[in-house]
mmCIF file of the C-alpha atoms, coordinates in Angstrom:
data_MODEL
# 
_entry.id   MODEL 
# 
loop_
_atom_site.group_PDB 
_atom_site.id 
_atom_site.type_symbol 
_atom_site.label_atom_id 
_atom_site.label_alt_id 
_atom_site.label_comp_id 
_atom_site.label_asym_id 
_atom_site.label_entity_id 
_atom_site.label_seq_id 
_atom_site.pdbx_PDB_ins_code 
_atom_site.Cartn_x 
_atom_site.Cartn_y 
_atom_site.Cartn_z 
_atom_site.occupancy 
_atom_site.B_iso_or_equiv 
_atom_site.pdbx_formal_charge 
_atom_site.auth_seq_id 
_atom_site.auth_comp_id 
_atom_site.auth_asym_id 
_atom_site.auth_atom_id 
_atom_site.pdbx_PDB_model_num 
ATOM 1   C CA . MET A 1 1   ? 48.702  21.012  4.822   1.00 0.00 ? 1   MET A CA 1 
ATOM 2   C CA . LYS A 1 2   ? 46.408  18.173  5.831   1.00 0.00 ? 2   LYS A CA 1 
ATOM 3   C CA . SER A 1 3   ? 46.509  16.302  9.124   1.00 0.00 ? 3   SER A CA 1 
ATOM 4   C CA . ARG A 1 4   ? 47.045  12.577  9.059   1.00 0.00 ? 4   ARG A CA 1 
ATOM 5   C CA . LEU A 1 5   ? 44.548  10.388  10.965  1.00 0.00 ? 5   LEU A CA 1 
ATOM 6   C CA . ASN A 1 6   ? 44.576  6.650   11.344  1.00 0.00 ? 6   ASN A CA 1 
ATOM 7   C CA . CYS A 1 7   ? 41.131  5.076   11.344  1.00 0.00 ? 7   CYS A CA 1 
ATOM 8   C CA . TYR A 1 8   ? 40.094  1.479   11.737  1.00 0.00 ? 8   TYR A CA 1 
ATOM 9   C CA . PHE A 1 9   ? 37.131  0.124   9.788   1.00 0.00 ? 9   PHE A CA 1 
ATOM 10  C CA . ASP A 1 10  ? 35.255  -3.109  9.791   1.00 0.00 ? 10  ASP A CA 1 
ATOM 11  C CA . PRO A 1 11  ? 36.669  -5.218  6.910   1.00 0.00 ? 11  PRO A CA 1 
ATOM 12  C CA . LYS A 1 12  ? 33.346  -5.213  5.036   1.00 0.00 ? 12  LYS A CA 1 
ATOM 13  C CA . LEU A 1 13  ? 33.062  -1.436  5.307   1.00 0.00 ? 13  LEU A CA 1 
ATOM 14  C CA . ALA A 1 14  ? 36.675  -1.021  4.195   1.00 0.00 ? 14  ALA A CA 1 
ATOM 15  C CA . ASP A 1 15  ? 35.974  -3.225  1.158   1.00 0.00 ? 15  ASP A CA 1 
ATOM 16  C CA . GLN A 1 16  ? 32.902  -1.159  0.273   1.00 0.00 ? 16  GLN A CA 1 
ATOM 17  C CA . LEU A 1 17  ? 34.925  2.029   0.618   1.00 0.00 ? 17  LEU A CA 1 
ATOM 18  C CA . THR A 1 18  ? 37.639  0.617   -1.655  1.00 0.00 ? 18  THR A CA 1 
ATOM 19  C CA . GLU A 1 19  ? 35.084  -0.460  -4.278  1.00 0.00 ? 19  GLU A CA 1 
ATOM 20  C CA . LEU A 1 20  ? 33.425  2.966   -4.263  1.00 0.00 ? 20  LEU A CA 1 
ATOM 21  C CA . ALA A 1 21  ? 36.793  4.718   -4.548  1.00 0.00 ? 21  ALA A CA 1 
ATOM 22  C CA . LEU A 1 22  ? 37.728  2.560   -7.524  1.00 0.00 ? 22  LEU A CA 1 
ATOM 23  C CA . ARG A 1 23  ? 34.377  3.202   -9.252  1.00 0.00 ? 23  ARG A CA 1 
ATOM 24  C CA . GLN A 1 24  ? 34.669  6.942   -8.760  1.00 0.00 ? 24  GLN A CA 1 
ATOM 25  C CA . GLY A 1 25  ? 38.401  7.085   -9.481  1.00 0.00 ? 25  GLY A CA 1 
ATOM 26  C CA . VAL A 1 26  ? 39.320  8.837   -6.239  1.00 0.00 ? 26  VAL A CA 1 
ATOM 27  C CA . HIS A 1 27  ? 41.335  7.937   -3.164  1.00 0.00 ? 27  HIS A CA 1 
ATOM 28  C CA . ARG A 1 28  ? 39.627  6.393   -0.167  1.00 0.00 ? 28  ARG A CA 1 
ATOM 29  C CA . SER A 1 29  ? 40.815  9.264   2.003   1.00 0.00 ? 29  SER A CA 1 
ATOM 30  C CA . GLN A 1 30  ? 38.942  11.725  -0.238  1.00 0.00 ? 30  GLN A CA 1 
ATOM 31  C CA . LEU A 1 31  ? 35.694  9.770   0.246   1.00 0.00 ? 31  LEU A CA 1 
ATOM 32  C CA . VAL A 1 32  ? 36.198  9.587   4.013   1.00 0.00 ? 32  VAL A CA 1 
ATOM 33  C CA . GLU A 1 33  ? 37.015  13.298  4.158   1.00 0.00 ? 33  GLU A CA 1 
ATOM 34  C CA . ALA A 1 34  ? 33.860  14.183  2.183   1.00 0.00 ? 34  ALA A CA 1 
ATOM 35  C CA . ALA A 1 35  ? 31.721  11.930  4.387   1.00 0.00 ? 35  ALA A CA 1 
ATOM 36  C CA . VAL A 1 36  ? 33.082  13.430  7.609   1.00 0.00 ? 36  VAL A CA 1 
ATOM 37  C CA . ALA A 1 37  ? 32.673  16.973  6.255   1.00 0.00 ? 37  ALA A CA 1 
ATOM 38  C CA . SER A 1 38  ? 29.084  16.229  5.318   1.00 0.00 ? 38  SER A CA 1 
ATOM 39  C CA . PHE A 1 39  ? 28.413  14.708  8.728   1.00 0.00 ? 39  PHE A CA 1 
ATOM 40  C CA . LEU A 1 40  ? 29.910  17.683  10.564  1.00 0.00 ? 40  LEU A CA 1 
ATOM 41  C CA . SER A 1 41  ? 28.331  20.405  8.416   1.00 0.00 ? 41  SER A CA 1 
ATOM 42  C CA . PRO A 1 42  ? 25.774  22.549  10.243  1.00 0.00 ? 42  PRO A CA 1 
ATOM 43  C CA . ASP A 1 43  ? 23.002  21.748  7.800   1.00 0.00 ? 43  ASP A CA 1 
ATOM 44  C CA . ALA A 1 44  ? 23.551  17.961  7.891   1.00 0.00 ? 44  ALA A CA 1 
ATOM 45  C CA . LEU A 1 45  ? 21.279  17.621  10.910  1.00 0.00 ? 45  LEU A CA 1 
ATOM 46  C CA . ASP A 1 46  ? 18.646  19.796  9.220   1.00 0.00 ? 46  ASP A CA 1 
ATOM 47  C CA . ARG A 1 47  ? 18.778  17.633  6.086   1.00 0.00 ? 47  ARG A CA 1 
ATOM 48  C CA . ARG A 1 48  ? 18.400  14.453  8.123   1.00 0.00 ? 48  ARG A CA 1 
ATOM 49  C CA . GLU A 1 49  ? 15.509  15.936  10.111  1.00 0.00 ? 49  GLU A CA 1 
ATOM 50  C CA . ALA A 1 50  ? 13.808  17.064  6.886   1.00 0.00 ? 50  ALA A CA 1 
ATOM 51  C CA . ALA A 1 51  ? 14.216  13.574  5.434   1.00 0.00 ? 51  ALA A CA 1 
ATOM 52  C CA . TYR A 1 52  ? 12.741  12.033  8.598   1.00 0.00 ? 52  TYR A CA 1 
ATOM 53  C CA . ALA A 1 53  ? 9.867   14.520  8.553   1.00 0.00 ? 53  ALA A CA 1 
ATOM 54  C CA . ARG A 1 54  ? 9.072   13.702  4.906   1.00 0.00 ? 54  ARG A CA 1 
ATOM 55  C CA . ARG A 1 55  ? 9.168   9.983   5.651   1.00 0.00 ? 55  ARG A CA 1 
ATOM 56  C CA . LEU A 1 56  ? 6.944   10.399  8.722   1.00 0.00 ? 56  LEU A CA 1 
ATOM 57  C CA . ASP A 1 57  ? 4.492   12.518  6.732   1.00 0.00 ? 57  ASP A CA 1 
ATOM 58  C CA . ARG A 1 58  ? 4.316   9.843   4.028   1.00 0.00 ? 58  ARG A CA 1 
ATOM 59  C CA . LEU A 1 59  ? 3.779   7.119   6.636   1.00 0.00 ? 59  LEU A CA 1 
ATOM 60  C CA . SER A 1 60  ? 1.074   9.211   8.301   1.00 0.00 ? 60  SER A CA 1 
ATOM 61  C CA . ARG A 1 61  ? -0.778  9.629   5.003   1.00 0.00 ? 61  ARG A CA 1 
ATOM 62  C CA . GLN A 1 62  ? -0.502  5.897   4.306   1.00 0.00 ? 62  GLN A CA 1 
ATOM 63  C CA . LEU A 1 63  ? -1.824  5.083   7.765   1.00 0.00 ? 63  LEU A CA 1 
ATOM 64  C CA . GLU A 1 64  ? -4.727  7.512   7.283   1.00 0.00 ? 64  GLU A CA 1 
ATOM 65  C CA . ARG A 1 65  ? -5.630  5.763   4.000   1.00 0.00 ? 65  ARG A CA 1 
ATOM 66  C CA . VAL A 1 66  ? -5.469  2.346   5.679   1.00 0.00 ? 66  VAL A CA 1 
ATOM 67  C CA . GLU A 1 67  ? -7.671  3.614   8.516   1.00 0.00 ? 67  GLU A CA 1 
ATOM 68  C CA . ARG A 1 68  ? -10.171 5.083   6.031   1.00 0.00 ? 68  ARG A CA 1 
ATOM 69  C CA . ASP A 1 69  ? -10.235 1.883   3.978   1.00 0.00 ? 69  ASP A CA 1 
ATOM 70  C CA . LEU A 1 70  ? -10.705 -0.233  7.106   1.00 0.00 ? 70  LEU A CA 1 
ATOM 71  C CA . THR A 1 71  ? -13.565 1.992   8.269   1.00 0.00 ? 71  THR A CA 1 
ATOM 72  C CA . ILE A 1 72  ? -15.262 1.646   4.883   1.00 0.00 ? 72  ILE A CA 1 
ATOM 73  C CA . ALA A 1 73  ? -14.770 -2.125  4.903   1.00 0.00 ? 73  ALA A CA 1 
ATOM 74  C CA . ILE A 1 74  ? -16.181 -2.506  8.425   1.00 0.00 ? 74  ILE A CA 1 
ATOM 75  C CA . GLU A 1 75  ? -19.179 -0.305  7.638   1.00 0.00 ? 75  GLU A CA 1 
ATOM 76  C CA . ALA A 1 76  ? -19.874 -2.126  4.374   1.00 0.00 ? 76  ALA A CA 1 
ATOM 77  C CA . GLN A 1 77  ? -19.772 -5.480  6.123   1.00 0.00 ? 77  GLN A CA 1 
ATOM 78  C CA . ALA A 1 78  ? -21.934 -4.278  9.003   1.00 0.00 ? 78  ALA A CA 1 
ATOM 79  C CA . LEU A 1 79  ? -24.549 -2.836  6.637   1.00 0.00 ? 79  LEU A CA 1 
ATOM 80  C CA . PHE A 1 80  ? -24.584 -6.031  4.583   1.00 0.00 ? 80  PHE A CA 1 
ATOM 81  C CA . VAL A 1 81  ? -25.030 -8.222  7.662   1.00 0.00 ? 81  VAL A CA 1 
ATOM 82  C CA . ARG A 1 82  ? -27.819 -5.990  8.979   1.00 0.00 ? 82  ARG A CA 1 
ATOM 83  C CA . PHE A 1 83  ? -29.588 -6.059  5.601   1.00 0.00 ? 83  PHE A CA 1 
ATOM 84  C CA . TRP A 1 84  ? -29.074 -9.812  5.149   1.00 0.00 ? 84  TRP A CA 1 
ATOM 85  C CA . LEU A 1 85  ? -30.398 -10.607 8.620   1.00 0.00 ? 85  LEU A CA 1 
ATOM 86  C CA . SER A 1 86  ? -33.426 -8.378  8.134   1.00 0.00 ? 86  SER A CA 1 
ATOM 87  C CA . VAL A 1 87  ? -34.526 -9.857  4.784   1.00 0.00 ? 87  VAL A CA 1 
ATOM 88  C CA . THR A 1 88  ? -33.497 -13.511 5.011   1.00 0.00 ? 88  THR A CA 1 
ATOM 89  C CA . MET A 1 89  ? -36.243 -15.849 6.148   1.00 0.00 ? 89  MET A CA 1 
ATOM 90  C CA . PRO A 1 90  ? -35.412 -19.061 8.003   1.00 0.00 ? 90  PRO A CA 1 
ATOM 91  C CA . ILE A 1 91  ? -35.254 -22.112 5.708   1.00 0.00 ? 91  ILE A CA 1 
ATOM 92  C CA . PRO A 1 92  ? -37.657 -24.957 6.484   1.00 0.00 ? 92  PRO A CA 1 
ATOM 93  C CA . ALA A 1 93  ? -35.917 -28.209 7.467   1.00 0.00 ? 93  ALA A CA 1 
ATOM 94  C CA . GLU A 1 94  ? -37.026 -30.041 4.312   1.00 0.00 ? 94  GLU A CA 1 
ATOM 95  C CA . HIS A 1 95  ? -35.304 -27.431 2.091   1.00 0.00 ? 95  HIS A CA 1 
ATOM 96  C CA . GLN A 1 96  ? -32.045 -27.087 4.035   1.00 0.00 ? 96  GLN A CA 1 
ATOM 97  C CA . ALA A 1 97  ? -30.075 -29.670 2.034   1.00 0.00 ? 97  ALA A CA 1 
ATOM 98  C CA . ALA A 1 98  ? -30.915 -27.937 -1.269  1.00 0.00 ? 98  ALA A CA 1 
ATOM 99  C CA . ALA A 1 99  ? -30.175 -24.539 0.299   1.00 0.00 ? 99  ALA A CA 1 
ATOM 100 C CA . LYS A 1 100 ? -26.756 -25.756 1.508   1.00 0.00 ? 100 LYS A CA 1 
ATOM 101 C CA . ALA A 1 101 ? -25.917 -27.068 -1.979  1.00 0.00 ? 101 ALA A CA 1 
ATOM 102 C CA . GLN A 1 102 ? -26.992 -23.786 -3.575  1.00 0.00 ? 102 GLN A CA 1 
ATOM 103 C CA . GLY A 1 103 ? -25.115 -21.809 -0.909  1.00 0.00 ? 103 GLY A CA 1 
ATOM 104 C CA . SER A 1 104 ? -21.969 -23.818 -1.563  1.00 0.00 ? 104 SER A CA 1 
ATOM 105 C CA . GLN A 1 105 ? -22.170 -23.116 -5.303  1.00 0.00 ? 105 GLN A CA 1 
ATOM 106 C CA . ARG A 1 106 ? -22.815 -19.408 -4.716  1.00 0.00 ? 106 ARG A CA 1 
ATOM 107 C CA . TYR A 1 107 ? -19.866 -19.282 -2.317  1.00 0.00 ? 107 TYR A CA 1 
ATOM 108 C CA . GLN A 1 108 ? -17.577 -20.856 -4.934  1.00 0.00 ? 108 GLN A CA 1 
ATOM 109 C CA . ASN A 1 109 ? -18.760 -18.234 -7.460  1.00 0.00 ? 109 ASN A CA 1 
ATOM 110 C CA . TYR A 1 110 ? -18.082 -15.519 -4.888  1.00 0.00 ? 110 TYR A CA 1 
ATOM 111 C CA . ILE A 1 111 ? -14.526 -16.761 -4.260  1.00 0.00 ? 111 ILE A CA 1 
ATOM 112 C CA . ALA A 1 112 ? -13.835 -17.003 -8.017  1.00 0.00 ? 112 ALA A CA 1 
ATOM 113 C CA . THR A 1 113 ? -15.114 -13.458 -8.600  1.00 0.00 ? 113 THR A CA 1 
ATOM 114 C CA . LEU A 1 114 ? -13.111 -12.138 -5.644  1.00 0.00 ? 114 LEU A CA 1 
ATOM 115 C CA . GLY A 1 115 ? -9.979  -13.800 -6.991  1.00 0.00 ? 115 GLY A CA 1 
ATOM 116 C CA . ARG A 1 116 ? -10.452 -12.250 -10.431 1.00 0.00 ? 116 ARG A CA 1 
ATOM 117 C CA . ARG A 1 117 ? -11.024 -8.787  -8.945  1.00 0.00 ? 117 ARG A CA 1 
ATOM 118 C CA . LEU A 1 118 ? -7.919  -9.054  -6.777  1.00 0.00 ? 118 LEU A CA 1 
ATOM 119 C CA . GLN A 1 119 ? -5.810  -10.237 -9.726  1.00 0.00 ? 119 GLN A CA 1 
ATOM 120 C CA . ARG A 1 120 ? -6.967  -7.231  -11.771 1.00 0.00 ? 120 ARG A CA 1 
ATOM 121 C CA . GLY A 1 121 ? -6.284  -4.899  -8.848  1.00 0.00 ? 121 GLY A CA 1 
ATOM 122 C CA . GLU A 1 122 ? -9.924  -3.894  -8.494  1.00 0.00 ? 122 GLU A CA 1 
ATOM 123 C CA . SER A 1 123 ? -11.127 -2.729  -5.107  1.00 0.00 ? 123 SER A CA 1 
ATOM 124 C CA . LEU A 1 124 ? -14.544 -1.980  -3.690  1.00 0.00 ? 124 LEU A CA 1 
ATOM 125 C CA . VAL A 1 125 ? -12.885 0.615   -1.467  1.00 0.00 ? 125 VAL A CA 1 
ATOM 126 C CA . GLN A 1 126 ? -11.569 2.385   -4.590  1.00 0.00 ? 126 GLN A CA 1 
ATOM 127 C CA . GLU A 1 127 ? -15.006 2.263   -6.224  1.00 0.00 ? 127 GLU A CA 1 
ATOM 128 C CA . ILE A 1 128 ? -16.647 3.648   -3.095  1.00 0.00 ? 128 ILE A CA 1 
ATOM 129 C CA . SER A 1 129 ? -13.939 6.295   -2.782  1.00 0.00 ? 129 SER A CA 1 
ATOM 130 C CA . VAL A 1 130 ? -14.652 7.444   -6.352  1.00 0.00 ? 130 VAL A CA 1 
ATOM 131 C CA . GLU A 1 131 ? -18.381 7.614   -5.599  1.00 0.00 ? 131 GLU A CA 1 
ATOM 132 C CA . ILE A 1 132 ? -17.925 9.512   -2.332  1.00 0.00 ? 132 ILE A CA 1 
ATOM 133 C CA . TRP A 1 133 ? -15.140 11.872  -3.455  1.00 0.00 ? 133 TRP A CA 1 
ATOM 134 C CA . PRO A 1 134 ? -15.376 12.236  -7.253  1.00 0.00 ? 134 PRO A CA 1 
ATOM 135 C CA . GLU A 1 135 ? -13.402 15.496  -7.169  1.00 0.00 ? 135 GLU A CA 1 
ATOM 136 C CA . ARG A 1 136 ? -10.315 13.595  -5.943  1.00 0.00 ? 136 ARG A CA 1 
ATOM 137 C CA . HIS A 1 137 ? -10.503 11.242  -8.913  1.00 0.00 ? 137 HIS A CA 1 
ATOM 138 C CA . GLN A 1 138 ? -11.270 13.657  -11.759 1.00 0.00 ? 138 GLN A CA 1 
ATOM 139 C CA . ALA A 1 139 ? -7.702  13.344  -13.070 1.00 0.00 ? 139 ALA A CA 1 
ATOM 140 C CA . VAL A 1 140 ? -8.551  9.787   -14.191 1.00 0.00 ? 140 VAL A CA 1 
ATOM 141 C CA . SER A 1 141 ? -10.268 9.978   -17.552 1.00 0.00 ? 141 SER A CA 1 
ATOM 142 C CA . PRO A 1 142 ? -13.191 7.524   -17.861 1.00 0.00 ? 142 PRO A CA 1 
ATOM 143 C CA . ASP A 1 143 ? -12.341 6.787   -21.487 1.00 0.00 ? 143 ASP A CA 1 
ATOM 144 C CA . ARG A 1 144 ? -8.903  5.407   -20.584 1.00 0.00 ? 144 ARG A CA 1 
ATOM 145 C CA . ALA A 1 145 ? -8.498  1.669   -21.046 1.00 0.00 ? 145 ALA A CA 1 
ATOM 146 C CA . ASP A 1 146 ? -7.068  1.249   -17.539 1.00 0.00 ? 146 ASP A CA 1 
ATOM 147 C CA . ALA A 1 147 ? -9.752  3.350   -15.831 1.00 0.00 ? 147 ALA A CA 1 
ATOM 148 C CA . GLU A 1 148 ? -11.938 1.817   -13.144 1.00 0.00 ? 148 GLU A CA 1 
ATOM 149 C CA . PRO A 1 149 ? -15.279 0.474   -14.393 1.00 0.00 ? 149 PRO A CA 1 
ATOM 150 C CA . ALA A 1 150 ? -18.276 2.584   -13.558 1.00 0.00 ? 150 ALA A CA 1 
ATOM 151 C CA . PRO A 1 151 ? -20.111 1.494   -10.401 1.00 0.00 ? 151 PRO A CA 1 
ATOM 152 C CA . GLY A 1 152 ? -22.843 -0.971  -11.275 1.00 0.00 ? 152 GLY A CA 1 
ATOM 153 C CA . SER A 1 153 ? -21.081 -2.024  -14.481 1.00 0.00 ? 153 SER A CA 1 
ATOM 154 C CA . GLU A 1 154 ? -19.537 -5.091  -12.873 1.00 0.00 ? 154 GLU A CA 1 
ATOM 155 C CA . PRO A 1 155 ? -18.753 -7.890  -15.329 1.00 0.00 ? 155 PRO A CA 1 
ATOM 156 C CA . ALA A 1 156 ? -21.388 -10.568 -15.758 1.00 0.00 ? 156 ALA A CA 1 
ATOM 157 C CA . GLU A 1 157 ? -19.449 -13.067 -13.639 1.00 0.00 ? 157 GLU A CA 1 
ATOM 158 C CA . ALA A 1 158 ? -20.236 -11.084 -10.490 1.00 0.00 ? 158 ALA A CA 1 
ATOM 159 C CA . ALA A 1 159 ? -23.952 -10.840 -11.212 1.00 0.00 ? 159 ALA A CA 1 
ATOM 160 C CA . HIS A 1 160 ? -24.682 -14.355 -9.990  1.00 0.00 ? 160 HIS A CA 1 
ATOM 161 C CA . VAL A 1 161 ? -22.750 -14.140 -6.721  1.00 0.00 ? 161 VAL A CA 1 
# 
């Protein structure tokens, strides 16, 4: 014999319970009984903890990838700035207007190329990752149509940036 309990639910929750009961073809009390039994079972806490642990592990791996990518991006930018500052000569005053015009055009080409790469999902970090850790990327066959282009085989539009 079952014990009778009276429970009060928020109207929205009661409506959801009714809809689920109708879809599954069972009484609402059966759904509530199953939910309470699941909640009170000894392994329910273990299942929830395992789910939290899996989610935390996944978030940790994602954060590690973001940290790695950020480190690569910062290093790449720092190396470029160091190189650029060491090889770029000051422009004489009489040539500055032409240099600004050329710089503006080169910047526009850069932005266009960046936009195309982002639209295609290409990433310098991915290219560098493949170069640094090729063993992690061996599962990707180079003859696949969706494979990353080989480093240095950038389309012609990037060559004039």
